Amino acid sequence: DTAVSQTPKYLVTQMGNDKSIKCEQNLGHDTMYWYKQDSKKFLKIMFSYNNKELIINETVPNRFSPKSPDKAHLNLHINSLELGDSAVYFCASSLQGKSTDTQYFGPGTRLTVL
Amino acid sequence: AQSVSQHNHHVILSEAASLELGCNYSYGGTVNLFWYVQYPGQHLQLLLKYFSGDPLVKGIKGFEAEFIKSKFSFNLRKPSVQWSDTAEYFCAVNAGSADGLTFGKGTHLIIQP
């Protein structure tokens, strides 16, 4: 039983395309996140949603748009993909989004933009 | 804003050696501290966390970490490493629920059999 799942696991696409990554959690958590891990393994938060409402929106280009149809899902849509978007994107969730809560991570989606 | 510094980017040890990975953070207020591990090809998993109480916390797989407030440090330790501990280790802080996790740049640990 996968707690936090992401699809697809790998995504290879051309510059300028639009793509989406899906994330689902079956933990009953209220808060979900997207993180980006660059080629040097550095992880940085992108977005946080609590009960379908945006809480954190770090300085990411507005080509990135998170969408949360319900609290168990947080999808990431990326428009006009650029070479620099190549990275591993991790979805995570936590119980209530408190600073003491453990965040549970998905397996990651490796995006390669050619 | 908070930041996290991990001093060792690459560490190579032999099996049964003792391990200590450094982590320092910068933030003037109360922080919650985490160590996550990422085994090759896998997702991040929580090793341990600290938010209050005993500053020496024990985690899974024999890992422990000590929070030293005066040094702004949260170093990870294991007395005897195994080959299966080869992984990327991330220290992280969460200073406020609206901030999410701030990660260090990670330490790539290689254990030689």
PDB file of C-alpha atoms in Angstrom:
ATOM      1  CA  ASP A   1       0.000   0.000   0.000  1.00  0.00           C
ATOM      2  CA  THR A   2       1.784   3.109  -1.236  1.00  0.00           C
ATOM      3  CA  ALA A   3       1.227   6.060   1.073  1.00  0.00           C
ATOM      4  CA  VAL A   4       2.238   8.811  -1.362  1.00  0.00           C
ATOM      5  CA  SER A   5       2.271   7.932  -5.026  1.00  0.00           C
ATOM      6  CA  GLN A   6       3.289   9.932  -8.072  1.00  0.00           C
ATOM      7  CA  THR A   7       2.822   9.390 -11.786  1.00  0.00           C
ATOM      8  CA  PRO A   8       4.679   9.213 -13.991  1.00  0.00           C
ATOM      9  CA  LYS A   9       7.977   8.072 -12.535  1.00  0.00           C
ATOM     10  CA  TYR A  10       9.896   9.287 -15.576  1.00  0.00           C
ATOM     11  CA  LEU A  11       8.913  12.036 -17.988  1.00  0.00           C
ATOM     12  CA  VAL A  12      10.955  12.982 -21.042  1.00  0.00           C
ATOM     13  CA  THR A  13       9.688  15.830 -23.171  1.00  0.00           C
ATOM     14  CA  GLN A  14      10.688  18.605 -25.529  1.00  0.00           C
ATOM     15  CA  MET A  15      11.155  22.257 -24.655  1.00  0.00           C
ATOM     16  CA  GLY A  16       7.987  24.279 -24.978  1.00  0.00           C
ATOM     17  CA  ASN A  17       5.638  21.405 -24.166  1.00  0.00           C
ATOM     18  CA  ASP A  18       3.105  21.377 -21.338  1.00  0.00           C
ATOM     19  CA  LYS A  19       3.096  18.464 -18.912  1.00  0.00           C
ATOM     20  CA  SER A  20       1.471  17.376 -15.673  1.00  0.00           C
ATOM     21  CA  ILE A  21       2.627  15.257 -12.747  1.00  0.00           C
ATOM     22  CA  LYS A  22       0.040  13.663 -10.499  1.00  0.00           C
ATOM     23  CA  CYS A  23       0.286  12.990  -6.786  1.00  0.00           C
ATOM     24  CA  GLU A  24      -2.040  11.114  -4.495  1.00  0.00           C
ATOM     25  CA  GLN A  25      -1.815  10.313  -0.786  1.00  0.00           C
ATOM     26  CA  ASN A  26      -3.916   7.726   1.034  1.00  0.00           C
ATOM     27  CA  LEU A  27      -2.838   8.773   4.545  1.00  0.00           C
ATOM     28  CA  GLY A  28      -5.775  11.067   5.195  1.00  0.00           C
ATOM     29  CA  HIS A  29      -3.406  14.021   5.545  1.00  0.00           C
ATOM     30  CA  ASP A  30      -4.583  17.608   5.252  1.00  0.00           C
ATOM     31  CA  THR A  31      -1.425  19.114   3.760  1.00  0.00           C
ATOM     32  CA  MET A  32       0.486  18.314   0.586  1.00  0.00           C
ATOM     33  CA  TYR A  33       3.685  19.731  -0.891  1.00  0.00           C
ATOM     34  CA  TRP A  34       5.781  19.830  -4.021  1.00  0.00           C
ATOM     35  CA  TYR A  35       9.562  19.907  -3.815  1.00  0.00           C
ATOM     36  CA  LYS A  36      12.143  20.181  -6.596  1.00  0.00           C
ATOM     37  CA  GLN A  37      15.464  18.322  -6.375  1.00  0.00           C
ATOM     38  CA  ASP A  38      18.098  19.634  -8.767  1.00  0.00           C
ATOM     39  CA  SER A  39      21.010  17.811 -10.336  1.00  0.00           C
ATOM     40  CA  LYS A  40      23.121  18.439  -7.236  1.00  0.00           C
ATOM     41  CA  LYS A  41      20.468  16.773  -5.052  1.00  0.00           C
ATOM     42  CA  PHE A  42      19.419  20.074  -3.480  1.00  0.00           C
ATOM     43  CA  LEU A  43      15.772  19.988  -2.367  1.00  0.00           C
ATOM     44  CA  LYS A  44      13.663  23.111  -2.336  1.00  0.00           C
ATOM     45  CA  ILE A  45      10.007  23.555  -1.533  1.00  0.00           C
ATOM     46  CA  MET A  46       7.805  24.872  -4.316  1.00  0.00           C
ATOM     47  CA  PHE A  47       4.232  24.741  -3.054  1.00  0.00           C
ATOM     48  CA  SER A  48       2.190  23.714  -0.070  1.00  0.00           C
ATOM     49  CA  TYR A  49      -1.547  23.094   0.008  1.00  0.00           C
ATOM     50  CA  ASN A  50      -3.691  22.651   3.096  1.00  0.00           C
ATOM     51  CA  ASN A  51      -7.180  21.299   2.534  1.00  0.00           C
ATOM     52  CA  LYS A  52      -7.097  22.387  -1.104  1.00  0.00           C
ATOM     53  CA  GLU A  53      -5.901  25.911  -0.302  1.00  0.00           C
ATOM     54  CA  LEU A  54      -2.517  27.276  -1.291  1.00  0.00           C
ATOM     55  CA  ILE A  55      -0.368  28.039   1.762  1.00  0.00           C
ATOM     56  CA  ILE A  56       3.161  28.398   0.404  1.00  0.00           C
ATOM     57  CA  ASN A  57       4.095  29.593  -3.030  1.00  0.00           C
ATOM     58  CA  GLU A  58       7.830  29.994  -3.188  1.00  0.00           C
ATOM     59  CA  THR A  59       9.438  31.993  -5.958  1.00  0.00           C
ATOM     60  CA  VAL A  60       8.722  29.597  -8.762  1.00  0.00           C
ATOM     61  CA  PRO A  61       7.847  30.750 -12.285  1.00  0.00           C
ATOM     62  CA  ASN A  62       4.150  31.097 -12.923  1.00  0.00           C
ATOM     63  CA  ARG A  63       4.556  28.427 -15.607  1.00  0.00           C
ATOM     64  CA  PHE A  64       4.182  26.047 -12.659  1.00  0.00           C
ATOM     65  CA  SER A  65       0.623  25.721 -11.426  1.00  0.00           C
ATOM     66  CA  PRO A  66      -0.443  23.315  -8.703  1.00  0.00           C
ATOM     67  CA  LYS A  67      -3.974  22.017  -8.716  1.00  0.00           C
ATOM     68  CA  SER A  68      -5.707  20.257  -5.845  1.00  0.00           C
ATOM     69  CA  PRO A  69      -9.060  18.726  -6.791  1.00  0.00           C
ATOM     70  CA  ASP A  70      -9.422  17.300  -3.280  1.00  0.00           C
ATOM     71  CA  LYS A  71      -7.211  17.015  -0.237  1.00  0.00           C
ATOM     72  CA  ALA A  72      -5.852  13.617  -1.306  1.00  0.00           C
ATOM     73  CA  HIS A  73      -4.499  14.915  -4.614  1.00  0.00           C
ATOM     74  CA  LEU A  74      -2.053  17.639  -5.580  1.00  0.00           C
ATOM     75  CA  ASN A  75      -1.102  17.773  -9.226  1.00  0.00           C
ATOM     76  CA  LEU A  76       1.619  19.896 -10.765  1.00  0.00           C
ATOM     77  CA  HIS A  77       1.104  21.367 -14.205  1.00  0.00           C
ATOM     78  CA  ILE A  78       4.032  22.910 -16.044  1.00  0.00           C
ATOM     79  CA  ASN A  79       3.592  25.104 -19.114  1.00  0.00           C
ATOM     80  CA  SER A  80       6.197  25.932 -21.758  1.00  0.00           C
ATOM     81  CA  LEU A  81       8.842  23.605 -20.344  1.00  0.00           C
ATOM     82  CA  GLU A  82      12.436  24.854 -20.283  1.00  0.00           C
ATOM     83  CA  LEU A  83      15.755  23.018 -20.051  1.00  0.00           C
ATOM     84  CA  GLY A  84      16.205  24.292 -16.504  1.00  0.00           C
ATOM     85  CA  ASP A  85      13.041  22.524 -15.406  1.00  0.00           C
ATOM     86  CA  SER A  86      14.849  19.186 -15.649  1.00  0.00           C
ATOM     87  CA  ALA A  87      14.904  17.813 -12.116  1.00  0.00           C
ATOM     88  CA  VAL A  88      13.294  15.293  -9.822  1.00  0.00           C
ATOM     89  CA  TYR A  89       9.988  16.497  -8.414  1.00  0.00           C
ATOM     90  CA  PHE A  90       8.829  15.089  -5.094  1.00  0.00           C
ATOM     91  CA  CYS A  91       5.364  15.233  -3.686  1.00  0.00           C
ATOM     92  CA  ALA A  92       4.924  14.983   0.082  1.00  0.00           C
ATOM     93  CA  SER A  93       2.154  15.101   2.637  1.00  0.00           C
ATOM     94  CA  SER A  94       1.815  15.749   6.349  1.00  0.00           C
ATOM     95  CA  LEU A  95      -1.001  15.327   8.809  1.00  0.00           C
ATOM     96  CA  GLN A  96      -1.923  18.939   9.469  1.00  0.00           C
ATOM     97  CA  GLY A  97       0.946  20.941   8.037  1.00  0.00           C
ATOM     98  CA  LYS A  98       2.354  21.726  11.465  1.00  0.00           C
ATOM     99  CA  SER A  99       6.064  22.409  11.747  1.00  0.00           C
ATOM    100  CA  THR A 100       6.450  19.326  13.960  1.00  0.00           C
ATOM    101  CA  ASP A 101       4.674  17.005  11.535  1.00  0.00           C
ATOM    102  CA  THR A 102       6.646  14.400   9.645  1.00  0.00           C
ATOM    103  CA  GLN A 103       6.403  14.837   5.919  1.00  0.00           C
ATOM    104  CA  TYR A 104       5.971  11.644   3.905  1.00  0.00           C
ATOM    105  CA  PHE A 105       7.477  11.707   0.463  1.00  0.00           C
ATOM    106  CA  GLY A 106       6.502  10.089  -2.790  1.00  0.00           C
ATOM    107  CA  PRO A 107       8.964   8.215  -5.018  1.00  0.00           C
ATOM    108  CA  GLY A 108       9.672  11.233  -7.206  1.00  0.00           C
ATOM    109  CA  THR A 109       9.185  12.051 -10.870  1.00  0.00           C
ATOM    110  CA  ARG A 110      12.325  12.518 -12.935  1.00  0.00           C
ATOM    111  CA  LEU A 111      11.596  15.162 -15.547  1.00  0.00           C
ATOM    112  CA  THR A 112      13.994  15.536 -18.452  1.00  0.00           C
ATOM    113  CA  VAL A 113      13.481  18.401 -20.868  1.00  0.00           C
ATOM    114  CA  LEU A 114      15.300  18.046 -24.188  1.00  0.00           C
TER     115      LEU A 114
ATOM    116  CA  ALA B   1      14.422  32.937   6.909  1.00  0.00           C
ATOM    117  CA  GLN B   2      16.040  29.755   8.109  1.00  0.00           C
ATOM    118  CA  SER B   3      18.947  27.979   6.418  1.00  0.00           C
ATOM    119  CA  VAL B   4      20.700  24.653   6.896  1.00  0.00           C
ATOM    120  CA  SER B   5      24.341  23.816   6.358  1.00  0.00           C
ATOM    121  CA  GLN B   6      25.729  20.318   5.995  1.00  0.00           C
ATOM    122  CA  HIS B   7      29.498  20.406   6.089  1.00  0.00           C
ATOM    123  CA  ASN B   8      30.376  17.121   4.462  1.00  0.00           C
ATOM    124  CA  HIS B   9      29.110  16.626   0.938  1.00  0.00           C
ATOM    125  CA  HIS B  10      30.805  13.259   0.433  1.00  0.00           C
ATOM    126  CA  VAL B  11      31.818  10.802   3.134  1.00  0.00           C
ATOM    127  CA  ILE B  12      33.410   7.421   2.561  1.00  0.00           C
ATOM    128  CA  LEU B  13      33.711   4.963   5.432  1.00  0.00           C
ATOM    129  CA  SER B  14      34.436   1.307   5.918  1.00  0.00           C
ATOM    130  CA  GLU B  15      31.887  -1.011   7.462  1.00  0.00           C
ATOM    131  CA  ALA B  16      31.812  -0.940  11.263  1.00  0.00           C
ATOM    132  CA  ALA B  17      33.270   2.564  11.380  1.00  0.00           C
ATOM    133  CA  SER B  18      31.522   5.205  13.441  1.00  0.00           C
ATOM    134  CA  LEU B  19      29.632   7.957  11.689  1.00  0.00           C
ATOM    135  CA  GLU B  20      28.955  11.569  12.471  1.00  0.00           C
ATOM    136  CA  LEU B  21      27.385  13.902   9.922  1.00  0.00           C
ATOM    137  CA  GLY B  22      27.330  17.576  10.741  1.00  0.00           C
ATOM    138  CA  CYS B  23      24.305  19.835  10.456  1.00  0.00           C
ATOM    139  CA  ASN B  24      24.035  23.467  11.501  1.00  0.00           C
ATOM    140  CA  TYR B  25      21.072  25.727  11.076  1.00  0.00           C
ATOM    141  CA  SER B  26      20.545  29.433  11.282  1.00  0.00           C
ATOM    142  CA  TYR B  27      17.345  30.737  12.801  1.00  0.00           C
ATOM    143  CA  GLY B  28      16.777  32.823  15.886  1.00  0.00           C
ATOM    144  CA  GLY B  29      13.594  31.182  17.125  1.00  0.00           C
ATOM    145  CA  THR B  30      12.237  27.735  17.838  1.00  0.00           C
ATOM    146  CA  VAL B  31      12.961  25.167  15.174  1.00  0.00           C
ATOM    147  CA  ASN B  32      11.986  21.616  14.529  1.00  0.00           C
ATOM    148  CA  LEU B  33      14.764  19.460  13.154  1.00  0.00           C
ATOM    149  CA  PHE B  34      14.720  16.420  10.926  1.00  0.00           C
ATOM    150  CA  TRP B  35      17.070  13.964   9.308  1.00  0.00           C
ATOM    151  CA  TYR B  36      15.885  12.251   6.159  1.00  0.00           C
ATOM    152  CA  VAL B  37      17.616   9.492   4.193  1.00  0.00           C
ATOM    153  CA  GLN B  38      17.350   8.755   0.496  1.00  0.00           C
ATOM    154  CA  TYR B  39      18.592   5.293  -0.468  1.00  0.00           C
ATOM    155  CA  PRO B  40      19.643   4.835  -4.102  1.00  0.00           C
ATOM    156  CA  GLY B  41      16.601   4.986  -6.343  1.00  0.00           C
ATOM    157  CA  GLN B  42      14.188   5.448  -3.456  1.00  0.00           C
ATOM    158  CA  HIS B  43      12.168   8.238  -1.924  1.00  0.00           C
ATOM    159  CA  LEU B  44      13.078  10.198   1.179  1.00  0.00           C
ATOM    160  CA  GLN B  45      12.361   8.531   4.491  1.00  0.00           C
ATOM    161  CA  LEU B  46      12.431  10.032   7.952  1.00  0.00           C
ATOM    162  CA  LEU B  47      15.300   8.824  10.139  1.00  0.00           C
ATOM    163  CA  LEU B  48      14.463  10.907  13.197  1.00  0.00           C
ATOM    164  CA  LYS B  49      13.216  14.276  14.319  1.00  0.00           C
ATOM    165  CA  TYR B  50      13.441  16.652  17.246  1.00  0.00           C
ATOM    166  CA  PHE B  51      10.992  19.285  18.379  1.00  0.00           C
ATOM    167  CA  SER B  52      11.148  19.286  22.184  1.00  0.00           C
ATOM    168  CA  GLY B  53      12.274  17.308  25.219  1.00  0.00           C
ATOM    169  CA  ASP B  54      15.408  15.167  25.401  1.00  0.00           C
ATOM    170  CA  PRO B  55      17.937  16.689  22.980  1.00  0.00           C
ATOM    171  CA  LEU B  56      19.297  13.234  22.189  1.00  0.00           C
ATOM    172  CA  VAL B  57      16.852  11.561  19.858  1.00  0.00           C
ATOM    173  CA  LYS B  58      16.965   8.039  18.576  1.00  0.00           C
ATOM    174  CA  GLY B  59      15.723   7.062  15.169  1.00  0.00           C
ATOM    175  CA  ILE B  60      15.413   4.029  12.990  1.00  0.00           C
ATOM    176  CA  LYS B  61      18.248   1.692  12.005  1.00  0.00           C
ATOM    177  CA  GLY B  62      20.445   2.622  14.958  1.00  0.00           C
ATOM    178  CA  PHE B  63      20.777   6.308  14.114  1.00  0.00           C
ATOM    179  CA  GLU B  64      20.674   9.053  16.713  1.00  0.00           C
ATOM    180  CA  ALA B  65      21.106  12.813  16.698  1.00  0.00           C
ATOM    181  CA  GLU B  66      21.856  15.402  19.325  1.00  0.00           C
ATOM    182  CA  PHE B  67      20.370  18.879  19.348  1.00  0.00           C
ATOM    183  CA  ILE B  68      22.807  21.402  20.807  1.00  0.00           C
ATOM    184  CA  LYS B  69      20.982  24.709  20.950  1.00  0.00           C
ATOM    185  CA  SER B  70      24.062  26.779  21.813  1.00  0.00           C
ATOM    186  CA  LYS B  71      25.810  25.509  18.708  1.00  0.00           C
ATOM    187  CA  PHE B  72      22.751  25.557  16.448  1.00  0.00           C
ATOM    188  CA  SER B  73      23.651  21.988  15.584  1.00  0.00           C
ATOM    189  CA  PHE B  74      21.853  18.706  15.042  1.00  0.00           C
ATOM    190  CA  ASN B  75      24.521  16.160  14.156  1.00  0.00           C
ATOM    191  CA  LEU B  76      23.617  12.646  13.085  1.00  0.00           C
ATOM    192  CA  ARG B  77      25.507   9.689  14.537  1.00  0.00           C
ATOM    193  CA  LYS B  78      25.714   5.941  14.242  1.00  0.00           C
ATOM    194  CA  PRO B  79      28.269   3.897  16.205  1.00  0.00           C
ATOM    195  CA  SER B  80      28.815   1.212  13.552  1.00  0.00           C
ATOM    196  CA  VAL B  81      27.786   1.656   9.940  1.00  0.00           C
ATOM    197  CA  GLN B  82      26.788  -1.053   7.507  1.00  0.00           C
ATOM    198  CA  TRP B  83      27.097  -1.303   3.752  1.00  0.00           C
ATOM    199  CA  SER B  84      23.323  -0.822   3.516  1.00  0.00           C
ATOM    200  CA  ASP B  85      23.692   2.673   5.018  1.00  0.00           C
ATOM    201  CA  THR B  86      25.034   3.916   1.693  1.00  0.00           C
ATOM    202  CA  ALA B  87      22.653   6.737   0.830  1.00  0.00           C
ATOM    203  CA  GLU B  88      22.110  10.484   0.669  1.00  0.00           C
ATOM    204  CA  TYR B  89      21.393  12.088   4.050  1.00  0.00           C
ATOM    205  CA  PHE B  90      19.515  15.346   4.411  1.00  0.00           C
ATOM    206  CA  CYS B  91      19.188  17.558   7.433  1.00  0.00           C
ATOM    207  CA  ALA B  92      16.114  19.799   7.443  1.00  0.00           C
ATOM    208  CA  VAL B  93      14.439  22.401   9.621  1.00  0.00           C
ATOM    209  CA  ASN B  94      10.896  23.623   9.870  1.00  0.00           C
ATOM    210  CA  ALA B  95      10.616  26.902  11.733  1.00  0.00           C
ATOM    211  CA  GLY B  96       6.960  27.515  11.043  1.00  0.00           C
ATOM    212  CA  SER B  97       4.101  25.539   9.632  1.00  0.00           C
ATOM    213  CA  ALA B  98       3.737  27.905   6.690  1.00  0.00           C
ATOM    214  CA  ASP B  99       7.371  27.565   5.674  1.00  0.00           C
ATOM    215  CA  GLY B 100       7.675  23.913   4.808  1.00  0.00           C
ATOM    216  CA  LEU B 101      10.949  22.073   5.205  1.00  0.00           C
ATOM    217  CA  THR B 102      14.242  23.818   4.483  1.00  0.00           C
ATOM    218  CA  PHE B 103      16.831  21.229   3.517  1.00  0.00           C
ATOM    219  CA  GLY B 104      20.596  21.191   3.637  1.00  0.00           C
ATOM    220  CA  LYS B 105      22.452  20.235   0.486  1.00  0.00           C
ATOM    221  CA  GLY B 106      22.816  16.644   1.598  1.00  0.00           C
ATOM    222  CA  THR B 107      25.699  14.322   2.403  1.00  0.00           C
ATOM    223  CA  HIS B 108      26.454  11.448   0.098  1.00  0.00           C
ATOM    224  CA  LEU B 109      27.599   8.570   2.304  1.00  0.00           C
ATOM    225  CA  ILE B 110      29.370   5.582   0.803  1.00  0.00           C
ATOM    226  CA  ILE B 111      30.116   2.554   2.951  1.00  0.00           C
ATOM    227  CA  GLN B 112      32.797   0.258   1.622  1.00  0.00           C
ATOM    228  CA  PRO B 113      32.494  -3.433   2.508  1.00  0.00           C
TER     229      PRO B 113
END
